[in-house]
Short mmCIF file of C-alpha atoms and ligand atoms in Angstrom, two decimals:
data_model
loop_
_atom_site.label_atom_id
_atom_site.label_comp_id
_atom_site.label_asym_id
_atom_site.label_seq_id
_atom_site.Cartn_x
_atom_site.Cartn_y
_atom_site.Cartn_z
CA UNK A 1 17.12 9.88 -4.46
CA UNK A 2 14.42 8.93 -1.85
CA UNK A 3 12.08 6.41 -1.38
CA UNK A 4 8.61 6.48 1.18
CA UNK A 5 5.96 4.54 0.73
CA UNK A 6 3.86 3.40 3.31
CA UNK A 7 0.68 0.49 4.10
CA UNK A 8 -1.90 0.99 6.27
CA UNK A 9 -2.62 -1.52 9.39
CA UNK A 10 -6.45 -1.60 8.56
CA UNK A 11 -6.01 -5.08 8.45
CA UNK A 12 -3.89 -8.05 7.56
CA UNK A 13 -1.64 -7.64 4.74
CA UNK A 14 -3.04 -9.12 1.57
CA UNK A 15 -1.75 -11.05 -1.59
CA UNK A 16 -2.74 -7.68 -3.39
CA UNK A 17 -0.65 -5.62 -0.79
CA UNK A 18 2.52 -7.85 -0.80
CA UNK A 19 2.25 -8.21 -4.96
CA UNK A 20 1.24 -4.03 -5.21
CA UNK A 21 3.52 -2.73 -2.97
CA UNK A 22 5.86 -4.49 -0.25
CA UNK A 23 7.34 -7.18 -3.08
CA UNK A 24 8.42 -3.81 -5.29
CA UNK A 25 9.62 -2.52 -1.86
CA UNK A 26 12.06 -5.37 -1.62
CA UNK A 27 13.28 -5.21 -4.37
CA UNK A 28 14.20 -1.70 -4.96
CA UNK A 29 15.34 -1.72 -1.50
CA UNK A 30 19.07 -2.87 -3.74
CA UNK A 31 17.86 -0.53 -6.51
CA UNK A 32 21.68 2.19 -6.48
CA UNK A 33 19.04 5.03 -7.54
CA UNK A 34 17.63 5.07 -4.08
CA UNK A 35 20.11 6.64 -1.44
CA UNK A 36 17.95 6.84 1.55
CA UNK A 37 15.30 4.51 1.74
CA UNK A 38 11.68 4.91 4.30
CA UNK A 39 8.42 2.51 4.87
CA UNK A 40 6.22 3.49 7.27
CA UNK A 41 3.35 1.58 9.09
CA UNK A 42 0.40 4.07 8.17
CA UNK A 43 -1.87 4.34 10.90
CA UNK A 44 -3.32 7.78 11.00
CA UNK A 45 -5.01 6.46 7.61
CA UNK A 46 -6.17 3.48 9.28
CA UNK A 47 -8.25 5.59 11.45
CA UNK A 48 -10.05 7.00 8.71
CA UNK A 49 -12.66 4.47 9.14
CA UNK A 50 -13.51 3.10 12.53
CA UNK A 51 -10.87 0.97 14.42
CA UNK A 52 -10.87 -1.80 17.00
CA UNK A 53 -8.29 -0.12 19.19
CA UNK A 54 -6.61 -3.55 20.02
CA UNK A 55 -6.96 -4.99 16.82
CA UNK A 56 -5.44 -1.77 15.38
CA UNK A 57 -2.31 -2.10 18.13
CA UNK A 58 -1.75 -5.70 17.12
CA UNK A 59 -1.95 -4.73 12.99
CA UNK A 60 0.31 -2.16 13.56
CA UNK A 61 3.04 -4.55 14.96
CA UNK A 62 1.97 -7.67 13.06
CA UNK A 63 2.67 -5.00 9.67
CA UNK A 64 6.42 -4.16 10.98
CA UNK A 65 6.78 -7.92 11.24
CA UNK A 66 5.33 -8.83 8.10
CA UNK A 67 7.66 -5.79 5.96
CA UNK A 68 10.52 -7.81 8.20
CA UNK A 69 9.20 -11.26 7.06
CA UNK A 70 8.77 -10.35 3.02
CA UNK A 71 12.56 -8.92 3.03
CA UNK A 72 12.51 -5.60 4.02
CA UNK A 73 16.43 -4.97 5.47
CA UNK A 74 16.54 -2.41 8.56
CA UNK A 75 20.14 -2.08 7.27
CA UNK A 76 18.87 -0.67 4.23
CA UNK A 77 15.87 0.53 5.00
CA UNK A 78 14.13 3.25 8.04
CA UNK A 79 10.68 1.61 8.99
CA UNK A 80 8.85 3.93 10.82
CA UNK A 81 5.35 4.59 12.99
CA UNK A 82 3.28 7.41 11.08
CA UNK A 83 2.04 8.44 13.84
CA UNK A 84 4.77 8.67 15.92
CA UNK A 85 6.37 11.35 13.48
CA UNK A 86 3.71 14.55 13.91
CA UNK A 87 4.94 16.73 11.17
CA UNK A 88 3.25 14.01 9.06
CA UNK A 89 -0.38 15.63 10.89
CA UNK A 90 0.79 19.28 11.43
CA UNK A 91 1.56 19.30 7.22
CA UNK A 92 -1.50 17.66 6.28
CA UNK A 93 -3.59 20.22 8.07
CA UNK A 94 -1.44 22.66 6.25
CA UNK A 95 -2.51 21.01 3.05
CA UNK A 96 -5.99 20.36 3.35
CA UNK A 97 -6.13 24.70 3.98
CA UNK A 98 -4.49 24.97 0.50
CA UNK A 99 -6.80 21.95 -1.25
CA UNK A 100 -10.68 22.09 -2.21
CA UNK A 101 -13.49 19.82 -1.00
CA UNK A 102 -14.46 18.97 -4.66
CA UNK A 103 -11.20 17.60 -5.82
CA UNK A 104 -11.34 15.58 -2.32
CA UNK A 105 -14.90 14.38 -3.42
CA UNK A 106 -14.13 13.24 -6.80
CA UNK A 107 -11.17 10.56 -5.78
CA UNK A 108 -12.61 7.03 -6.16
CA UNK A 109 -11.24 5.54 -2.86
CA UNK A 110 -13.81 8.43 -0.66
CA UNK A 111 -16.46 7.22 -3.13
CA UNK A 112 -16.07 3.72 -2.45
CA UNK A 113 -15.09 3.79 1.25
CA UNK A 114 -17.78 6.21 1.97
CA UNK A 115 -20.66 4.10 0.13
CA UNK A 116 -19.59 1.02 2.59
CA UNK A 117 -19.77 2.92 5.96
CA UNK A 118 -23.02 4.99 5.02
CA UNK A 119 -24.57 3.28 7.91
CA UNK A 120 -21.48 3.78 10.67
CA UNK A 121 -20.34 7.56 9.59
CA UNK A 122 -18.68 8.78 7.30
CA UNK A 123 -15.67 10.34 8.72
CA UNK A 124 -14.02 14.19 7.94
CA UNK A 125 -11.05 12.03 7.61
CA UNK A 126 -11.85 10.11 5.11
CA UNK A 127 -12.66 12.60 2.94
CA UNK A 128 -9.35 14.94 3.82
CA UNK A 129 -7.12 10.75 3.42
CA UNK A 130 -5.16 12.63 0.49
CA UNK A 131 -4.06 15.54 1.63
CA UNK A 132 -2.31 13.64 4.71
CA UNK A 133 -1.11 10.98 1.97
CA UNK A 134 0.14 14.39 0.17
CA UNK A 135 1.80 15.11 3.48
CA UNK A 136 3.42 11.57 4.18
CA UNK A 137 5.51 12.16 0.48
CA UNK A 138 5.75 15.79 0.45
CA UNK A 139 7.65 16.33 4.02
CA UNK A 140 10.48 13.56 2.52
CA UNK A 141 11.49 15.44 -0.86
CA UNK A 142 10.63 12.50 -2.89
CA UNK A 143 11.16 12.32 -6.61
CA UNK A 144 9.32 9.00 -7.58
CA UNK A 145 6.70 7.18 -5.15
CA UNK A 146 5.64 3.90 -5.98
CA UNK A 147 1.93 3.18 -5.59
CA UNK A 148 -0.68 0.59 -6.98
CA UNK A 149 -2.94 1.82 -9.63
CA UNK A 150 -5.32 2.65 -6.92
CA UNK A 151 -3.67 5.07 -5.41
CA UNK A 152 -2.89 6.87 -8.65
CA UNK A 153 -5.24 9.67 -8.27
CA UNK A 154 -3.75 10.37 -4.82
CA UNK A 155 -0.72 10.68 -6.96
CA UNK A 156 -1.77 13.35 -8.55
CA UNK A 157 -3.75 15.48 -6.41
CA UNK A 158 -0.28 15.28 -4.12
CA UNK A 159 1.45 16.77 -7.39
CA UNK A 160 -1.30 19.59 -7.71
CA UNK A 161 -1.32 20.32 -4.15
CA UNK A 162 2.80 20.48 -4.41
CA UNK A 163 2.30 22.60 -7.41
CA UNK A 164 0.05 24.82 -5.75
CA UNK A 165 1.65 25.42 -2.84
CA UNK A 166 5.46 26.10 -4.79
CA UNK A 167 3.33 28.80 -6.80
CA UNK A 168 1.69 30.68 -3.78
CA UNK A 169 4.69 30.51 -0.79
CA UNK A 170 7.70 29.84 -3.51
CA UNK A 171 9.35 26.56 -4.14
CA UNK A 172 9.31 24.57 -1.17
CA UNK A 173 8.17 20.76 -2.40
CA UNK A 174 9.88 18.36 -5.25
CA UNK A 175 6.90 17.93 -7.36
CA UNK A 176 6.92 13.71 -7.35
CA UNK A 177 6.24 11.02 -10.12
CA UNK A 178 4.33 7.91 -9.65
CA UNK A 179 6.13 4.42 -10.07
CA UNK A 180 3.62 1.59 -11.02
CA UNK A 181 5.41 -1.50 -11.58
CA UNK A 182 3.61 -3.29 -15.07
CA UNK A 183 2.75 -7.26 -13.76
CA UNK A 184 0.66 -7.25 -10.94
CA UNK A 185 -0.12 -3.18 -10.58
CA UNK A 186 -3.83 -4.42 -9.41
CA UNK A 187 -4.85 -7.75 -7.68
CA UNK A 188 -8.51 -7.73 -8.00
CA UNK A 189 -11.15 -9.43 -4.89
CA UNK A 190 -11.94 -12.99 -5.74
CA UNK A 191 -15.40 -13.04 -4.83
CA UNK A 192 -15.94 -9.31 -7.20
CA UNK A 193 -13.30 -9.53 -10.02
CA UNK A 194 -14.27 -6.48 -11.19
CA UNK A 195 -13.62 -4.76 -7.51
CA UNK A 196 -9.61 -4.44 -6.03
CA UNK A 197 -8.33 -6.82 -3.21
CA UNK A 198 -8.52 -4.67 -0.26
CA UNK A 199 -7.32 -6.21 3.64
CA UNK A 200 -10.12 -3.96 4.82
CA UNK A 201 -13.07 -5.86 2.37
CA UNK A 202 -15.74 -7.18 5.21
CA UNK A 203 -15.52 -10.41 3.29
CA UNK A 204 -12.65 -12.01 4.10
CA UNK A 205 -13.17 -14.73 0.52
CA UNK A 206 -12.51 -11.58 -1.37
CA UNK A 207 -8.49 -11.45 0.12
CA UNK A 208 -5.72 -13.77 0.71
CA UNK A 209 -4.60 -12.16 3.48
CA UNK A 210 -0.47 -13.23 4.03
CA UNK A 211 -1.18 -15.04 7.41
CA UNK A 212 -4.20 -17.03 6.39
CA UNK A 213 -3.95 -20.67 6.93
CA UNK A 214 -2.37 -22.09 4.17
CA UNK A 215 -5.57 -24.52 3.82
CA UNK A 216 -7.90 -21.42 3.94
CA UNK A 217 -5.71 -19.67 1.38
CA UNK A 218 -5.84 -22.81 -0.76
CA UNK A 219 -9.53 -22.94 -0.82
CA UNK A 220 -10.13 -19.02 -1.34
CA UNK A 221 -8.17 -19.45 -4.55
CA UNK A 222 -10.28 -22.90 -5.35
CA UNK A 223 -13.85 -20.84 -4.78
CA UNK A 224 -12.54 -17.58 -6.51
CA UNK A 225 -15.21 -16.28 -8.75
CA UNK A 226 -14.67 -17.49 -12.58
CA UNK A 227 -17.13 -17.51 -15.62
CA UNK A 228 -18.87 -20.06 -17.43
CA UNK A 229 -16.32 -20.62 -20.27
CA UNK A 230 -13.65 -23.69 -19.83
CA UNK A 231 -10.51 -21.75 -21.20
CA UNK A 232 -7.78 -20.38 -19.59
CA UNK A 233 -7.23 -17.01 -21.50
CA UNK A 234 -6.66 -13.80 -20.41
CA UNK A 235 -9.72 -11.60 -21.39
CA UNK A 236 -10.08 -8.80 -18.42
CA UNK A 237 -13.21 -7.49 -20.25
CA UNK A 238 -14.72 -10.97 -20.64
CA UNK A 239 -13.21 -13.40 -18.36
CA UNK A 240 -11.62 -10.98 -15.01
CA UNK A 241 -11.75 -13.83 -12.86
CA UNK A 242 -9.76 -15.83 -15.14
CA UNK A 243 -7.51 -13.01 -15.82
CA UNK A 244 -7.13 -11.76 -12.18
CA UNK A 245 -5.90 -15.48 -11.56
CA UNK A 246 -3.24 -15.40 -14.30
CA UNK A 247 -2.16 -12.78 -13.06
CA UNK A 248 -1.53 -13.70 -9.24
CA UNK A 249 0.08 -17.06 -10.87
CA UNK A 250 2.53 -14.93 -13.53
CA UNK A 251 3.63 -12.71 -9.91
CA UNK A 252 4.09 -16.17 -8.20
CA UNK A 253 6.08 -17.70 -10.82
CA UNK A 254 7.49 -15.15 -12.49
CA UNK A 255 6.25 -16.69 -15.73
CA UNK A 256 4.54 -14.30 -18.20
CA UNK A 257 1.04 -14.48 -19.03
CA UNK A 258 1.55 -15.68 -22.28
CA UNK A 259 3.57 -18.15 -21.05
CA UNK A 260 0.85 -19.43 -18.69
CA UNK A 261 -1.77 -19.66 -21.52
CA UNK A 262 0.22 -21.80 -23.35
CA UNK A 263 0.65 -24.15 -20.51
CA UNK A 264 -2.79 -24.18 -19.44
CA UNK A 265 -4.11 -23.73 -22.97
CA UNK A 266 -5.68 -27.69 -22.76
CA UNK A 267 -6.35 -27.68 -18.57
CA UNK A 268 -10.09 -26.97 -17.60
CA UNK A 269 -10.19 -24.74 -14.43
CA UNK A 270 -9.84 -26.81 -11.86
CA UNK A 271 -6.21 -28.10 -12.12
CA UNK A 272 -5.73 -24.34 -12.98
CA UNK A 273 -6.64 -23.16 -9.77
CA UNK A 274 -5.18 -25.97 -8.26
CA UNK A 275 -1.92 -24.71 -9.55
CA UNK A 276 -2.16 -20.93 -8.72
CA UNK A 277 -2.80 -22.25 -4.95
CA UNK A 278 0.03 -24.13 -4.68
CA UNK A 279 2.11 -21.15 -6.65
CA UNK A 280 0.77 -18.56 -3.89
CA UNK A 281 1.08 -20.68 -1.27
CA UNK A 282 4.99 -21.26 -2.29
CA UNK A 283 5.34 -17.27 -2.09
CA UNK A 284 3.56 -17.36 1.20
CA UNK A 285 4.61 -19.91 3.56
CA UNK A 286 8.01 -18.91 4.15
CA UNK A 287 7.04 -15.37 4.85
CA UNK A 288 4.91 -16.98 7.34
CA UNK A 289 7.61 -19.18 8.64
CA UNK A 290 9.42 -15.70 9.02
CA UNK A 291 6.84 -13.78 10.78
CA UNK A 292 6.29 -16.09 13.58
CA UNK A 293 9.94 -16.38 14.53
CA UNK A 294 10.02 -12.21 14.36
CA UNK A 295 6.25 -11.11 16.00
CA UNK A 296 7.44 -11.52 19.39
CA UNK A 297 10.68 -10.49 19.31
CA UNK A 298 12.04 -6.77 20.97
CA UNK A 299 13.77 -6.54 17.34
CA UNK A 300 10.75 -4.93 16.09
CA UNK A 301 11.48 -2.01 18.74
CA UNK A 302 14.91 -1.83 17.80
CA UNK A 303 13.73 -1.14 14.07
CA UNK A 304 10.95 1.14 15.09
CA UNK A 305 13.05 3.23 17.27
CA UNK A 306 15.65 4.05 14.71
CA UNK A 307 13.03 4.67 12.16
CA UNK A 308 11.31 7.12 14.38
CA UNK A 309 14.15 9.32 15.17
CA UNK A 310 15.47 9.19 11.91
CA UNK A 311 12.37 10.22 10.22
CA UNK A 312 11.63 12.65 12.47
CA UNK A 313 14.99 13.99 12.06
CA UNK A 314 14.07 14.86 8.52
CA UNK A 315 10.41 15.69 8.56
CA UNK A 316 11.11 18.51 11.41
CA UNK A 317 13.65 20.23 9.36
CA UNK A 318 10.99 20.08 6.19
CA UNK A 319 7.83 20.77 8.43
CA UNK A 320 9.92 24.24 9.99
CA UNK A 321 10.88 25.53 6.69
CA UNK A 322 7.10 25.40 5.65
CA UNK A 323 5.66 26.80 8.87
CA UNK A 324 7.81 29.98 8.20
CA UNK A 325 6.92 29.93 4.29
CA UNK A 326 3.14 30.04 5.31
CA UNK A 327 3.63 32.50 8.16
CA UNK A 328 2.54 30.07 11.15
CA UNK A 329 4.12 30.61 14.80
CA UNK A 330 6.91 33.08 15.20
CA UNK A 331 9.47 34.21 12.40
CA UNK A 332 12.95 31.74 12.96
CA UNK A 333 16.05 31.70 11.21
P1 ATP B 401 -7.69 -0.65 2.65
O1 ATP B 401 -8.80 -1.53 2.17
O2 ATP B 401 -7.70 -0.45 4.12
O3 ATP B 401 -7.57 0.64 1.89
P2 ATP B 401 -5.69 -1.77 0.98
O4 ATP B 401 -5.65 -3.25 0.79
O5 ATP B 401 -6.26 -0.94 -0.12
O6 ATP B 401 -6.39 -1.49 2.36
P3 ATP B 401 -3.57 0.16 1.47
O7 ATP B 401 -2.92 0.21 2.80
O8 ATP B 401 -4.61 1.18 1.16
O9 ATP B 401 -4.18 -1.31 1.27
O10 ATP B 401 -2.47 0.22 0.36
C1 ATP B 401 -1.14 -0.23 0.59
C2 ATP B 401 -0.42 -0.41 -0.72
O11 ATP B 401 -0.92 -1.57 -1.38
C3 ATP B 401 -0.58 0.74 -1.70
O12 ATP B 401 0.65 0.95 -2.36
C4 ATP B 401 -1.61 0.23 -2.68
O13 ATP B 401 -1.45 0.80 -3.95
C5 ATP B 401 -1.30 -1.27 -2.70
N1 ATP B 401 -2.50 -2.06 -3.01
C6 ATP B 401 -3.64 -2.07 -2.30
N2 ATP B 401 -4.52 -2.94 -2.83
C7 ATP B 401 -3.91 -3.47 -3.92
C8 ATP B 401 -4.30 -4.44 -4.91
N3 ATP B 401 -5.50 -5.00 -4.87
N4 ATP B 401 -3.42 -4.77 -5.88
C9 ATP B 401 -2.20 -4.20 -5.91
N5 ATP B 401 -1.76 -3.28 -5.02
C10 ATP B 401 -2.59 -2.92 -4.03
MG1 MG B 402 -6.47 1.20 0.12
#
C-alpha cells in the first residue's frame, strides 16, 4: 500500500502540524502495511493566499529540514517538491473541469481563509485548493491518506471527485479512505480555543510554531486562553482551553487524559501550564537541536532530488493514462 501526505510551507511548522500530521508520519513510516512511502513539501497550496516570495523559498527548505529533524527517514521515505512534479497541476485542472463551484464553496477551510483575506483578494485558487489536494492523492493510487480532522471534508470531496470521474471515463482512480489518528486529531489556537492552530494564523500567540524560542514557546503556553474555573478537567464544551491543553500534554507525554486529570485533579492552573510547557518543550528542543545541524546542509538536495524523480516517475505514468481516458492531446499506446 501507499502513503502521500503532504504540509504546506505557508509558514513555520506548528505544535498542531507536528502532533496532526508529521508525528503520525514518523511513525507509520515502520508501519509493514505501507510499501512505498511519499511526503511532499506543498507549495502550490501555499500560494493560494499571497506569499512573500523569499519567505516562501526559505519555508519550503526550512519544512524538508524540519520532516528530517522530527524523524522522517529518506531511506524509508521519498520527500518531494509539489511543485517540482507538474502532473500534480496538469490533474488538478483536470479535476476542477469534472467538480462544481458549490461543493468548492461549501468546504469550511475557503470559508474561513476567504473571510481573513476579504481585504487582500480572494484568490481562484483558493477556492479550486481541493481539487489540486484531490490531485496530490489521486495521481499516487492511494488507499488510506492520513489527514487532521480539518482536512476531512477535502477527504471526501477527493472521494466524490474519484467516484465521479471512475463513473464517466471508467475506472481509473483507487477511491481513498481517510486515516485520523484518535489523541491529538485537532490542536486548537491558544489565544481562540474554539478556532484550529494554523502556522498561517496572523497572530503568532495563537501557534507554537516548532522553531520558536523555547522561552517564547514557554510563555505562549503560560498566556494560553483558559476560563474562569480552577479545575483541571476536560470539558471541550465548557472549558476548550483547558481541554485543548490536556490534550497537547497527553501527545507530549503519552499519558492519557484521564490519567492527567487525576494528577492534576488538586493543581490550580498555573503549575498546570507550567507543566505542559516544559512537556512541549521536551518534544521540541531536540527537533530543534536537529534542524540546525541539517538547514544548511546539501543533504536536503540529495533528499529532494531523489524524491523528485521518483515521484515524477510515478505521477507521469498515472497523469498519461488519464489524459488518454479524457481524450486530451493525441491518442498513445
Ligand atoms: P495553513 O494555516 O496555512 O492552512 P495549517 O497549520 O492548517 O496551515 P496545513 O499545511 O494546512 O497546515 O496542514 C498540514 C497538516 O497538518 C494536515 O494534515 C492537517 O490536517 C494538519 N493540521 C493542521 N492544523 C492542525 C491542527 N491544529 N491540529 C492537528 N492537525 C493539524
Ligand atoms: Mg490548513
Amino acid at each position: 500500500m501507499r502513503f502521500i501526505s503532504g504540509v504546506q510551507p505557508s509558514g513555520t511548522i506548528t505544535l498542531g502540524n507536528y502532533i496532526g500530521a508529521i508525528r503520525n508520519f514518523v511513525l507509520l513510516q515502520d508501519d509493514p502495511k505501507f510499501t512505498d512511502f511519499l511526503v511532499f513539501v506543498a507549495d502550490m497550496h501555499a500560494i493560494t493566499v499571497p506569499q512573500n516570495k523569499e519567505e516562501l523559498r526559505k519555508n519550503i527548505k526550512s519544512l524538508v529540514a524540519i520532516y528530517l529533524a522530527c524523524g522522517l527517514d529518506p531511506k524509508k521515505v521519498h520527500i518531494f517538491i509539489q511543485s517540482e512534479v507538474p502532473a500534480h497541476a496538469m490533474l488538478g485542472w483536470i479535476l476542477q473541469c469534472n467538480g462544481y463551484i458549490g461543493e468548492l464553496e461549501r468546504m469550511t477551510q475557503y470559508k474561513d481563509k476567504s473571510q481573513r483575506h476579504q481585504t487582500d483578494g480572494v484568490s481562484v485558487g483558493l477556492l479550486t485548493y481541493p481539487s489540486l489536494m484531490a490531485a496530490d492523492i489521486l495521481l499516487y493510487d492511494t488507499d488510506l491518506v492520513p489527514v487532521g480532522q480539518d482536512q476531512k471534508q477535502h477527504l471526501e470531496l477527493t472521494r466524490t471527485l474519484a467516484e465521479r470521474f471512475n463513473n464517466k471515463y471508467g475506472e481509473t482512480f483507487v477511491v481513498p479512505d481517510a486515516y485520523i489518528s484518535k489523541a491529538g486529531a485537532k490542536i486548537m489556537s491558544l489565544c481562540d480555543p474554539t478556532k484550529k492552530m494554523s502556522k498561517s494564523d496572523p497572530n503568532p500567540k495563537g501557534y507554537i510554531s516548532l522553531l520558536d524560542d523555547i522561552n517564547v514557546i514557554k510563555k505562549k503556553i503560560k498566556s494560553a486562553i483558559t476560563d474562569l474555573d480552577t479545575k483541571v478537567k476536560y470539558d471541550k464544551e465548557n472549558k476548550p482551553g483547558i481541554s485543548n491543553l490536556l490534550t497537547i500534554m497527553s501527545c507530549c507525554t503519552n499519558k492519557s487524559i484521564e490519567e492527567l486529570e487525576e494528577i492534576y485533579k488538586d493543581s490550580n492552573y498555573a503549575t498546570f501550564k507550567e507543566d505542559v510547557a516544559n512537556a512541549v518543550v521536551s518534544v521540541i528542543e531536540p527537533i530543534q537541536k536537529k534542524y540546525y545541524e541539517l538547514i544548511n546542509s546539501k543533504y536536503l538536495d540529495e533528499v529532494l532530488d531523489e524524491g523528485k524523480d521518483y515521484a515524477n516517475y510515478l505521477a507521469n505514468k498515472k497523469i498519461a493514462k488519464v489524459i488518454n481516458k479524457v481524450g486530451l492531446g493525441r491518442k498513445t499506446k
